[in-house]
Coordinates of N, CA and C in Angstrom, one line a residue:
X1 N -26.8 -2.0 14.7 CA -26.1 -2.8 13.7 C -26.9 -2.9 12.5
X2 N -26.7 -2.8 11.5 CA -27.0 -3.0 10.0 C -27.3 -4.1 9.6
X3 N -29.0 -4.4 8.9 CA -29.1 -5.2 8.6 C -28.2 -6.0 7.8
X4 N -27.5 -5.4 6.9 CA -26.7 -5.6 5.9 C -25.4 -6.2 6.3
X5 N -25.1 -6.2 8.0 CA -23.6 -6.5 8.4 C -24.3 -8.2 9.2
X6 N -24.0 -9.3 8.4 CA -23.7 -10.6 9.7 C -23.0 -11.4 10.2
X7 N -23.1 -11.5 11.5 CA -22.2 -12.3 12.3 C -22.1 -13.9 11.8
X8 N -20.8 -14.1 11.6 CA -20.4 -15.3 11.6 C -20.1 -16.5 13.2
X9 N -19.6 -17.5 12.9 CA -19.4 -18.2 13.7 C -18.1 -17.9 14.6
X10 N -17.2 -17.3 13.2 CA -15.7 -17.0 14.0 C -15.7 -15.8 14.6
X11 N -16.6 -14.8 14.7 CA -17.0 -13.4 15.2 C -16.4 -12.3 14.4
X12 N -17.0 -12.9 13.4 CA -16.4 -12.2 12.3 C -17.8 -10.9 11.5
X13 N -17.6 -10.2 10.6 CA -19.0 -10.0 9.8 C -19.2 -10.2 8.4
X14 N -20.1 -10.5 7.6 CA -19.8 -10.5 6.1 C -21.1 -9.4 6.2
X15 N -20.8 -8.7 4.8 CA -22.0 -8.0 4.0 C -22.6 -8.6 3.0
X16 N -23.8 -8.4 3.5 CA -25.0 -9.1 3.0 C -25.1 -8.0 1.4
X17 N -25.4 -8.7 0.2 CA -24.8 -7.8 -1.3 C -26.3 -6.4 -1.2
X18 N -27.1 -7.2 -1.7 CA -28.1 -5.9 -1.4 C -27.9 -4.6 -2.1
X19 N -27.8 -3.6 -1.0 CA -27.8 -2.2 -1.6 C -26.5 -1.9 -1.5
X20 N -25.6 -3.0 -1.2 CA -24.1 -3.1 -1.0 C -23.3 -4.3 -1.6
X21 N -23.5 -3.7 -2.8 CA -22.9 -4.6 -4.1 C -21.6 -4.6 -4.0
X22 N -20.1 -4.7 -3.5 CA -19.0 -4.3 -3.4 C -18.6 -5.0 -4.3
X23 N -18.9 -5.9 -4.5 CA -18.6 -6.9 -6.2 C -18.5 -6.5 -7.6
X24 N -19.7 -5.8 -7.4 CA -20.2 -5.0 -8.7 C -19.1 -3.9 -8.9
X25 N -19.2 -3.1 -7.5 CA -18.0 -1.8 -7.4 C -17.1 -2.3 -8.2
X26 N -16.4 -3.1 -7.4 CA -15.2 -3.6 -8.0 C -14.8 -3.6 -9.0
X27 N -15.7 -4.8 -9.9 CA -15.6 -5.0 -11.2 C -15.8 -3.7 -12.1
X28 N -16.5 -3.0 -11.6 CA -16.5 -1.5 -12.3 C -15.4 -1.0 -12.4
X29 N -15.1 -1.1 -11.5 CA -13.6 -0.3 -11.4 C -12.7 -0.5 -12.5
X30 N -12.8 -2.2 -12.3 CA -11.5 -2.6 -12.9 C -11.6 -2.5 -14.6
X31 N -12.9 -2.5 -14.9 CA -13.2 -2.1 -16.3 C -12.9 -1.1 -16.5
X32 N -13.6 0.0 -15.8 CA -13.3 1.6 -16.1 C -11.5 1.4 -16.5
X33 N -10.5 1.4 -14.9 CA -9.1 1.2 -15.2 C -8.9 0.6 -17.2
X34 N -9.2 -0.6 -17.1 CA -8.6 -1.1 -18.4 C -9.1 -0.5 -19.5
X35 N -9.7 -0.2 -19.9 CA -9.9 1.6 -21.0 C -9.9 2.4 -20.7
X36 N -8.5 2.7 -19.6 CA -8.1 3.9 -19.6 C -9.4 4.9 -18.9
X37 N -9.9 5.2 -18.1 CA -10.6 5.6 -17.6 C -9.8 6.0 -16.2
X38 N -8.9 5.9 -16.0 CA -8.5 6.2 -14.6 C -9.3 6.8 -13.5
X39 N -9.6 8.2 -13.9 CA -10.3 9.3 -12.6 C -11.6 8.8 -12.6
X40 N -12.1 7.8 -13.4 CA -13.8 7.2 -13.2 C -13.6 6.0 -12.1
X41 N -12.2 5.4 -12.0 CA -12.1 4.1 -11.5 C -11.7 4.3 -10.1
X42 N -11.2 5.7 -10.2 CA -10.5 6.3 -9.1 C -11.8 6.5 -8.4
X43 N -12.5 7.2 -8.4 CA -14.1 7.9 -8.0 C -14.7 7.0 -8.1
X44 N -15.3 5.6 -8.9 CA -16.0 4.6 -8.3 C -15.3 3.9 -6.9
X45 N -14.4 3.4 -6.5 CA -13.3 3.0 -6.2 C -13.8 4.0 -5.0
X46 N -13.4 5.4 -4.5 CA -13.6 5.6 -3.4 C -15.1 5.5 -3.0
X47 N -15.9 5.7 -4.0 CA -17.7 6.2 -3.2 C -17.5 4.7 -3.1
X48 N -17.2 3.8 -3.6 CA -17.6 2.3 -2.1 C -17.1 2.4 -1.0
X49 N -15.7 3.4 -1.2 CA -15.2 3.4 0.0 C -16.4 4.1 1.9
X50 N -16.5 5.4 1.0 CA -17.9 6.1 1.9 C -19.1 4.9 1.9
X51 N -19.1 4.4 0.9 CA -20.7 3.6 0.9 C -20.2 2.6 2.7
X52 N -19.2 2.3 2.1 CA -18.4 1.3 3.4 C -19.0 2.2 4.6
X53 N -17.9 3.2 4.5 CA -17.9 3.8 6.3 C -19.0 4.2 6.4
X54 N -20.3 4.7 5.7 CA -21.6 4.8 6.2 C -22.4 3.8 6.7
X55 N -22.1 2.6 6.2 CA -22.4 0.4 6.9 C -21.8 0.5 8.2
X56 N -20.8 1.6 8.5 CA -19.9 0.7 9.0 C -20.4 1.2 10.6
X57 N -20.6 1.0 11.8 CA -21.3 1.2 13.1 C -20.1 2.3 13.9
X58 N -20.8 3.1 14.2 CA -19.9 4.5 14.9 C -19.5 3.8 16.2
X59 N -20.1 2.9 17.0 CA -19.8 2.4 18.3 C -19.3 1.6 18.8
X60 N -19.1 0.8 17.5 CA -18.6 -0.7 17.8 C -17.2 -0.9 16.8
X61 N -16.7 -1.6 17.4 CA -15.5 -2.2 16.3 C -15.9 -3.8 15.6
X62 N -15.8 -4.0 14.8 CA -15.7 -5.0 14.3 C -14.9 -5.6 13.1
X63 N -14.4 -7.1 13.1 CA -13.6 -7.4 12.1 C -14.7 -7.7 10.8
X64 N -13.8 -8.0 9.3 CA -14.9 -8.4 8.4 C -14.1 -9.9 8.0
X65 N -15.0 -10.5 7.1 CA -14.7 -11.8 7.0 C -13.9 -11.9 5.6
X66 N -12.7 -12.2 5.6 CA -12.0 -12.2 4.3 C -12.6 -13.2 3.6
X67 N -12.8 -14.1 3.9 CA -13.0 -15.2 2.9 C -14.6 -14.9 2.3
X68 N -15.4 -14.2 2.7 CA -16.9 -14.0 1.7 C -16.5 -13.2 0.8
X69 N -17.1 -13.4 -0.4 CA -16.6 -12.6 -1.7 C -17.1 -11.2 -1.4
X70 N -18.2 -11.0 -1.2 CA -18.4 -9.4 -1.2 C -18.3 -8.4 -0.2
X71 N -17.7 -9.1 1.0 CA -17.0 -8.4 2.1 C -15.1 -8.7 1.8
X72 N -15.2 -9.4 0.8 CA -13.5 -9.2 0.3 C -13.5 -7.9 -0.4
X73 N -14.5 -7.8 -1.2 CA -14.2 -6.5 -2.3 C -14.2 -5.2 -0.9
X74 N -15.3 -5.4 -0.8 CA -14.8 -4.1 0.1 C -13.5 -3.8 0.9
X75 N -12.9 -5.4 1.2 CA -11.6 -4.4 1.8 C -10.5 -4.3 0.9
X76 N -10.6 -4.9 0.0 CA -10.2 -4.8 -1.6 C -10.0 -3.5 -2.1
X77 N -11.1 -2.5 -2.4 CA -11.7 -1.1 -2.1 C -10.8 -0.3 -1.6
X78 N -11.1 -1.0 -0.7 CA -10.5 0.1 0.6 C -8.4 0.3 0.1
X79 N -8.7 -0.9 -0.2 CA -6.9 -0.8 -0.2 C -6.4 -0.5 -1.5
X80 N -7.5 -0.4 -2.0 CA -6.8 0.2 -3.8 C -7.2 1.8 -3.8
X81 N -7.9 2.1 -2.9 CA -8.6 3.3 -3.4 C -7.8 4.2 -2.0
X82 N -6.9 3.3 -1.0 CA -5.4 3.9 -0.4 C -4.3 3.9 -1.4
X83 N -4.5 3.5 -2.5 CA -3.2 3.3 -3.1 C -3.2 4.6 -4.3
X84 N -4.6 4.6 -4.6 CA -5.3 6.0 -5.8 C -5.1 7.2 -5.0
X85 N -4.9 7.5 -3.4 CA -4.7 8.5 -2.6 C -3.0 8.7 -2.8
X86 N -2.4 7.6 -2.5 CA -1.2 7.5 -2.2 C -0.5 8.4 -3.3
X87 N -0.8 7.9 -5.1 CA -0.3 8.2 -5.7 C -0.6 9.3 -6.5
X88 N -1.4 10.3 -5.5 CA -1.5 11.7 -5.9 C -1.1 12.8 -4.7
X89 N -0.3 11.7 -3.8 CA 0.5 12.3 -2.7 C -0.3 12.8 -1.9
X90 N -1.4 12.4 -1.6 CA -2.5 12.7 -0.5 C -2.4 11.5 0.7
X91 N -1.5 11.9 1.1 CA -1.2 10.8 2.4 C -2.0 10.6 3.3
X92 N -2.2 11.9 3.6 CA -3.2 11.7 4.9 C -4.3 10.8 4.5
X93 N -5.4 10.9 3.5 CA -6.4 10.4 3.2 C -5.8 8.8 3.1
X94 N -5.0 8.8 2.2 CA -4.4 6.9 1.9 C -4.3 6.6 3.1
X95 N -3.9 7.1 4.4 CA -3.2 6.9 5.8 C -4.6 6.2 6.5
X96 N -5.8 7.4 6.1 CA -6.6 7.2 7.2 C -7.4 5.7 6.4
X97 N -7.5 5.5 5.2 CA -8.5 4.5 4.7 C -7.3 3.2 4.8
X98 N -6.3 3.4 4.8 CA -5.3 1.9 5.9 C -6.0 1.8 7.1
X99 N -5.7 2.6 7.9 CA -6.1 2.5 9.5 C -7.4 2.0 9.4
X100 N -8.5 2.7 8.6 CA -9.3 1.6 8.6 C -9.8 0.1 8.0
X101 N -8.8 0.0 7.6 CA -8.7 -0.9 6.8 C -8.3 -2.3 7.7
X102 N -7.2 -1.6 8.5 CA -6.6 -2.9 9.2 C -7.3 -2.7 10.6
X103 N -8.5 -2.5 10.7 CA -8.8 -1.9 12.0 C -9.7 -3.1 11.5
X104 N -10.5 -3.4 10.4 CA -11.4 -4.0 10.1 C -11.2 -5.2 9.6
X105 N -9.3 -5.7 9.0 CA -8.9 -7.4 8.5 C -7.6 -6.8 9.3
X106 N -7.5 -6.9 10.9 CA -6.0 -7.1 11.5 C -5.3 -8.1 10.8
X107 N -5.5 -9.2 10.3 CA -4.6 -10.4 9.5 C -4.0 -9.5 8.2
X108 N -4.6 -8.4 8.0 CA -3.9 -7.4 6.9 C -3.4 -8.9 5.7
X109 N -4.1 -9.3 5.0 CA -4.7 -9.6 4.1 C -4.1 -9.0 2.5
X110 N -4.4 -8.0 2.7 CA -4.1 -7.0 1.4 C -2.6 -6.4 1.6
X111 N -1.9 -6.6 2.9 CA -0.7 -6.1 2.8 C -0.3 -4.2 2.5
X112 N -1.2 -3.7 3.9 CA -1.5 -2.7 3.8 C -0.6 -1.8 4.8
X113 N -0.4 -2.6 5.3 CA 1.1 -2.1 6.9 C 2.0 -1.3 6.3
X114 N 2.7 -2.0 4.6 CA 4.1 -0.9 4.1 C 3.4 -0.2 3.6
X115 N 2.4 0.0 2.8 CA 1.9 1.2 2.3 C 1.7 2.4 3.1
X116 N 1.0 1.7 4.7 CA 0.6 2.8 5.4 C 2.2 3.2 6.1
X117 N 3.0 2.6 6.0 CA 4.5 2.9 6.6 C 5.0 4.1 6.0
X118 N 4.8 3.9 4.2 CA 5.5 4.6 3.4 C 4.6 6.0 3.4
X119 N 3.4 6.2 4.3 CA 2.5 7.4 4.1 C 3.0 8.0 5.4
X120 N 3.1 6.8 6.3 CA 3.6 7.8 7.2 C 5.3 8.6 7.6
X121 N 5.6 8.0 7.0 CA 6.9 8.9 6.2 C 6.8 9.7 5.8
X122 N 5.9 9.5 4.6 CA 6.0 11.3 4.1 C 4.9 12.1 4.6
X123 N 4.2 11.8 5.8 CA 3.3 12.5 6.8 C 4.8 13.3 7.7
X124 N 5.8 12.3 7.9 CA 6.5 12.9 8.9 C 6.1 12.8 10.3
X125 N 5.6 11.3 10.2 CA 5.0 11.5 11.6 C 5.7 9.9 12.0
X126 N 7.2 10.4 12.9 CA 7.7 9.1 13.2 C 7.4 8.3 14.5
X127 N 6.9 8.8 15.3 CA 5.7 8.0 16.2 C 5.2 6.7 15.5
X128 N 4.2 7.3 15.0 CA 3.4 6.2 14.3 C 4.4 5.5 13.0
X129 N 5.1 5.8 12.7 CA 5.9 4.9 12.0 C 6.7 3.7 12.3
X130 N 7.4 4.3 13.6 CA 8.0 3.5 14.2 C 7.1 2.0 15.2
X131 N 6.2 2.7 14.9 CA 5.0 1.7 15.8 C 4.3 0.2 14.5
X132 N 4.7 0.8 13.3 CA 4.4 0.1 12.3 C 5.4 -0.7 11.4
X133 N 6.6 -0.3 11.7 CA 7.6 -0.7 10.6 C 8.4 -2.2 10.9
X134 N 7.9 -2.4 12.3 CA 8.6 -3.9 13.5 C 7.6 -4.8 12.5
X135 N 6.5 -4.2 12.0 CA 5.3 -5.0 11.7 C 5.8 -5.6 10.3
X136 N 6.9 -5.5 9.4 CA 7.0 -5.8 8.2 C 8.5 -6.7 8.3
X137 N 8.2 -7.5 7.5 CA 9.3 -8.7 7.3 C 10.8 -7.9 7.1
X138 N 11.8 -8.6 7.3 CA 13.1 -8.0 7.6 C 13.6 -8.8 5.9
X139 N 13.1 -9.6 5.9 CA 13.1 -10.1 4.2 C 13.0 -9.3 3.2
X140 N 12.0 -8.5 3.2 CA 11.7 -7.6 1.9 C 12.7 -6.4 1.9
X141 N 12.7 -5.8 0.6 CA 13.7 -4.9 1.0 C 12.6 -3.3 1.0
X142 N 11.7 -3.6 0.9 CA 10.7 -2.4 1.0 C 11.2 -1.5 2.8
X143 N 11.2 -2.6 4.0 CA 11.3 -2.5 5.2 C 12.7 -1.6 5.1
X144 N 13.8 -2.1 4.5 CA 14.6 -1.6 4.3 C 14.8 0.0 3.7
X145 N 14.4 0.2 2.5 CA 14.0 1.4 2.0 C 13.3 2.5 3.2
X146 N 12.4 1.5 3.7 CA 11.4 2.6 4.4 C 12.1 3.2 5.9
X147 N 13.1 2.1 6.5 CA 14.4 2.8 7.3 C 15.3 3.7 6.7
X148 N 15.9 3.7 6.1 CA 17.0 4.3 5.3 C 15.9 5.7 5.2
X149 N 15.1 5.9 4.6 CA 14.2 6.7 4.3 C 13.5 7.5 5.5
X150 N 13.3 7.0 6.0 CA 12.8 7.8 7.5 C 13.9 8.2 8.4
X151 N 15.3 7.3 8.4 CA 16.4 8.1 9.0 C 16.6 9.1 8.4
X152 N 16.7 9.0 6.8 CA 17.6 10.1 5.9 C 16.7 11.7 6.5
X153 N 14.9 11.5 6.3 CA 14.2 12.6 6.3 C 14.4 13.0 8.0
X154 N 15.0 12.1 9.1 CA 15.0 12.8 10.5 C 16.3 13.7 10.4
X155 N 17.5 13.2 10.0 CA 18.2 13.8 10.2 C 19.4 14.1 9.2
X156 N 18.8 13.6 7.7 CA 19.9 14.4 6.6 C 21.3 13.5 6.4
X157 N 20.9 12.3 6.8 CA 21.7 11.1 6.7 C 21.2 9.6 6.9
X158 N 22.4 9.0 5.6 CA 21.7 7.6 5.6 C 22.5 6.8 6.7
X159 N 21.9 6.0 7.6 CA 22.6 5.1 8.7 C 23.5 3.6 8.0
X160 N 24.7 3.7 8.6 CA 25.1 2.7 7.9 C 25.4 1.4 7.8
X161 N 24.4 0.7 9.1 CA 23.9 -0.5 9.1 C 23.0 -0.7 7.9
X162 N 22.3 0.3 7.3 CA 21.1 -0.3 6.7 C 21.6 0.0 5.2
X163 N 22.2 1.2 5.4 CA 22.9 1.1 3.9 C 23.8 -0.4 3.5
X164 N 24.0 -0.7 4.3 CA 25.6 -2.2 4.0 C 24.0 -3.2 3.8
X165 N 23.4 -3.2 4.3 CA 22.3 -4.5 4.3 C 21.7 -4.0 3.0
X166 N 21.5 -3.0 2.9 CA 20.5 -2.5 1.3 C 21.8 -3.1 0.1
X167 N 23.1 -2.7 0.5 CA 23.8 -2.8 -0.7 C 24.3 -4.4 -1.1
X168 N 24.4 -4.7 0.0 CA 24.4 -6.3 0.5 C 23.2 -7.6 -0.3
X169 N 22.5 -7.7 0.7 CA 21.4 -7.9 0.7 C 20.3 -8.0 -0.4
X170 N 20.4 -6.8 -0.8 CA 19.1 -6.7 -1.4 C 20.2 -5.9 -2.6
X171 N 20.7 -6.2 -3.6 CA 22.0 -5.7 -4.3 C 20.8 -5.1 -5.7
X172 N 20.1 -5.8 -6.1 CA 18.9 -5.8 -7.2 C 18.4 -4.2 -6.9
X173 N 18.1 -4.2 -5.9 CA 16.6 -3.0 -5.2 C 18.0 -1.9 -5.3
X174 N 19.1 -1.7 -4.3 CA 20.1 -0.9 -4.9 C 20.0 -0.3 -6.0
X175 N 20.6 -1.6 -6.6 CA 20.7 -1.3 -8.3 C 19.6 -0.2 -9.3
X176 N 18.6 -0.6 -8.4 CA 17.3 0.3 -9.5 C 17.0 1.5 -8.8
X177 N 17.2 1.5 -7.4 CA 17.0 2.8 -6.7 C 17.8 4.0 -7.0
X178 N 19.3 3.4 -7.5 CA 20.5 3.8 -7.8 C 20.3 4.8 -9.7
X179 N 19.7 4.0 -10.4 CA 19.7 3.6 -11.5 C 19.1 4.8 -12.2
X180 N 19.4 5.5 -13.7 CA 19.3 6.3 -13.9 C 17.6 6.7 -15.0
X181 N 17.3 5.2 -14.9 CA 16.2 4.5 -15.8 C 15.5 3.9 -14.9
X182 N 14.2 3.7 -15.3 CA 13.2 2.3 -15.1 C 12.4 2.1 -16.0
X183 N 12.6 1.9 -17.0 CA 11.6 1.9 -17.9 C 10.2 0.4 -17.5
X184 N 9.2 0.8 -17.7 CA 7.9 0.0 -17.5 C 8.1 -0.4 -18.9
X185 N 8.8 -1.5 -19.5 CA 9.0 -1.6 -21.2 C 8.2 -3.5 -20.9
X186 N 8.3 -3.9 -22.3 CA 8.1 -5.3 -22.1 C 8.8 -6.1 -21.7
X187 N 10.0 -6.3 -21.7 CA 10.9 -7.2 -20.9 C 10.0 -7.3 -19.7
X188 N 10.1 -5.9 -18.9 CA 9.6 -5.9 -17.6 C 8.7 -6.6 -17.2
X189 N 7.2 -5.7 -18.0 CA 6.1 -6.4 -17.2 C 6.4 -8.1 -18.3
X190 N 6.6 -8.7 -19.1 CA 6.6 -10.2 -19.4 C 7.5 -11.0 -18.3
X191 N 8.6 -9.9 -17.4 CA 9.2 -11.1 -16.4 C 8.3 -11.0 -15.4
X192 N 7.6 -9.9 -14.4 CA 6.9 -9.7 -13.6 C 5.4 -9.7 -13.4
X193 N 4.8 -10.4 -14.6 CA 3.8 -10.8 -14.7 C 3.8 -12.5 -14.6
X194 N 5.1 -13.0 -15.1 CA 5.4 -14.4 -15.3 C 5.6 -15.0 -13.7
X195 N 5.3 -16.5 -13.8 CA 5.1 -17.4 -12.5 C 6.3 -16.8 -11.2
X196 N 7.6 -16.5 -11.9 CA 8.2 -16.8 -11.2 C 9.5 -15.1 -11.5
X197 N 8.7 -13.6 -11.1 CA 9.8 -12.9 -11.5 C 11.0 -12.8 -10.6
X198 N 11.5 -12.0 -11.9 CA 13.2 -11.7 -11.1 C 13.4 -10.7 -10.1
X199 N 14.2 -11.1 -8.8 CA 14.8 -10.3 -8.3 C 14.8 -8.6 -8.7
X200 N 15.7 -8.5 -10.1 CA 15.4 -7.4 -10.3 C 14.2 -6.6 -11.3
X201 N 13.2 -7.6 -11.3 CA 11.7 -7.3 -12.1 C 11.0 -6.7 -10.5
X202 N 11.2 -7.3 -9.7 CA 10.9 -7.0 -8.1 C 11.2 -5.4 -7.6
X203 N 12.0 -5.6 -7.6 CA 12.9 -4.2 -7.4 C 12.4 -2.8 -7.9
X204 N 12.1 -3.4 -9.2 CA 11.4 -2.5 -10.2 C 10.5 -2.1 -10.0
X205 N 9.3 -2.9 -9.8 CA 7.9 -3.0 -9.2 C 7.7 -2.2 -8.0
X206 N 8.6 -2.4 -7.3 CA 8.8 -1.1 -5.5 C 9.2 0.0 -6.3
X207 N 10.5 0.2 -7.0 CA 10.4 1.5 -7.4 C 9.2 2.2 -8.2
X208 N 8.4 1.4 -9.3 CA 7.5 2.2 -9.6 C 6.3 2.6 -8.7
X209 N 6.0 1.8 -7.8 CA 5.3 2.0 -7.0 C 5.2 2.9 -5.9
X210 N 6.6 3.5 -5.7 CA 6.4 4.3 -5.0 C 7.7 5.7 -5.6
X211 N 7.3 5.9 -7.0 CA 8.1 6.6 -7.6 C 7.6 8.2 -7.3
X212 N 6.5 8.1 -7.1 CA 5.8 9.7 -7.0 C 6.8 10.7 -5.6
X213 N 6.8 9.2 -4.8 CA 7.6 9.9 -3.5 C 9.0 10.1 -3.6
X214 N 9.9 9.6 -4.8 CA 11.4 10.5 -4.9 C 11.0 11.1 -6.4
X215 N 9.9 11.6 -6.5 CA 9.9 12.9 -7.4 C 9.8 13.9 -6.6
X216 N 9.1 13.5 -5.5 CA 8.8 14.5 -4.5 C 9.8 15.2 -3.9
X217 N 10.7 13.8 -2.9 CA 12.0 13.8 -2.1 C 12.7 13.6 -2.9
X218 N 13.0 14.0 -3.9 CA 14.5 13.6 -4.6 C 16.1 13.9 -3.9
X219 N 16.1 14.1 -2.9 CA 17.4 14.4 -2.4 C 17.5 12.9 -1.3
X220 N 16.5 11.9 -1.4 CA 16.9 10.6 -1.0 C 17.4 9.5 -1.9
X221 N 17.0 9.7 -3.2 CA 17.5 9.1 -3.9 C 19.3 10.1 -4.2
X222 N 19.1 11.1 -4.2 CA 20.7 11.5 -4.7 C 21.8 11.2 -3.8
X223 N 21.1 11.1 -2.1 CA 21.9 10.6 -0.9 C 22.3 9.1 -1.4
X224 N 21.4 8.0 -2.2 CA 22.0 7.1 -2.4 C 22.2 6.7 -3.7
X225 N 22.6 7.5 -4.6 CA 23.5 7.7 -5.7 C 24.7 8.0 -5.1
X226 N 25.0 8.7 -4.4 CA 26.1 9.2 -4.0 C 27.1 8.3 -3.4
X227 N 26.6 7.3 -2.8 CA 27.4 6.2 -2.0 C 27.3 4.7 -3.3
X228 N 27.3 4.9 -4.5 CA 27.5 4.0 -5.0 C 29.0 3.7 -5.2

C-alpha cells in the first residue's frame, strides 16, 4: 500500500497531496479548458488519470473518500477525463475509466452509471447494459432515451411502452430529440446556468451532451422523427 493512500475511520482512503497534487491537476485543467486550450486540458485531465492508476494497488480494492478535497479531484478526473473519451467516441477507454471509477466511489457521486450506460450502448455490449440501466432513476428522461436506444440498436425498432412514456412524460426531451435545431445560444446557457432551469433548458443539455452519438447513429434520431 502507498504511502500516499490513508485509511480513514469509515474504511475509506484519502490521498495524501504530495507528489499527488490532484487539486493542482484539476485546476489546471479547468484553466487550460477556459482559454480555449481544449487538447491541453484533455491530456492534463487524463495523465492524473494514469498518475491515479499507478497509486492505485494491483491487489487490493479499495473505496476513496469523497468528502477530502484532493481525493475528490481525483475522482473528479477520472470522470471528466470519461467524458473527454466519450466525446471523441472512444468508448471503450470512457467505459473502462467509469468502471474504475465506481469501483473506487460505489455511492457514484459524480453520476457516472448513465454515462457508462450510454458507452455501453454504443460498445454494443447489452449484457453489461442491462446490468447497469436498473441502476438509474425512472425519473430522468436520460434512462428513458438510453432504453429506446438500446432497443432501437438490438432490433431496428423503437418499443412502444417507452416511446408513449418519452412522448408523455418527458414531452420537453421529445421535443428537442425530435427538433431540427439546438442551438447552444444565450437564452440557453442564461436559463441552464440560472438556479432553477427549464425543463426544456434540460432536455437540451442531454442532447448536447450526448450529440456526438446521433451524429454517429443518426438513424435513431430519424426513427423518432418519424413517430412525431
Amino acid at each position: 500500500m502507498s504511502e500516499y493512500l490513508h485509511p480513514t475511520p469509515d474504511q475509506t482512503f484519502e490521498i495524501g497531496v504530495g507528489a499527488y497534487d490532484f487539486r493542482a491537476a484539476l485546476a489546471r485543467a479547468r484553466k487550460m479548458q477556459e482559454r480555449g486550450d481544449v487538447e491541453g486540458a484533455c491530456n492534463e485531465r487524463f495523465r492524473a488519470c494514469r498518475r491515479l492508476q499507478e497509486l492505485l494497488p494491483d491487489d487490493e480494492e479499495l473505496i476513496l473518500e469523497w468528502e477530502d478535497r484532493n481525493t475528490r479531484a481525483a475522482l473528479e478526473l477520472l470522470h471528466a477525463s470519461a467524458v473527454d473519451h466519450f466525446l471523441i467516441d472512444d468508448f471503450e477507454l470512457s467505459a473502462a475509466l467509469l468502471e474504475l471509477l465506481l469501483d473506487l466511489d460505489p455511492e457514484d457521486h459524480t453520476g457516472a452509471v448513465e454515462l457508462l450506460a450510454f458507452d455501453y450502448v454504443a460498445l454494443g455490449d447489452e449484457e453489461l447494459f442491462d446490468e447497469v440501466v436498473n441502476d438509474l432513476s425512472d425519473k430522468y428522461a436520460s434512462r428513458l432515451v438510453l432504453l429506446l436506444w438500446s432497443a432501437f440498436r438490438r432490433d431496428g425498432r423503437l418499443p412502444e411502452g417507452e416511446l408513449h412514456r418519452f412522448r408523455t412524460r418527458f414531452a420537453p426531451w421529445f421535443a428537442e430529440f425530435t427538433a431540427a435545431d439546438h442551438p447552444a445560444d444565450a437564452d440557453y446557457l442564461r436559463d441552464i446556468e440560472g438556479p432553477n432551469p427549464s425543463a426544456a433548458a434540460q432536455a437540451r443539455e442531454l442532447w448536447l451532451r450526448t450529440e456526438n452519438l446521433w451524429r454517429r447513429w443518426p438513424e435513431f434520431i430519424a426513427a423518432l422523427r418519424a413517430r412525431l
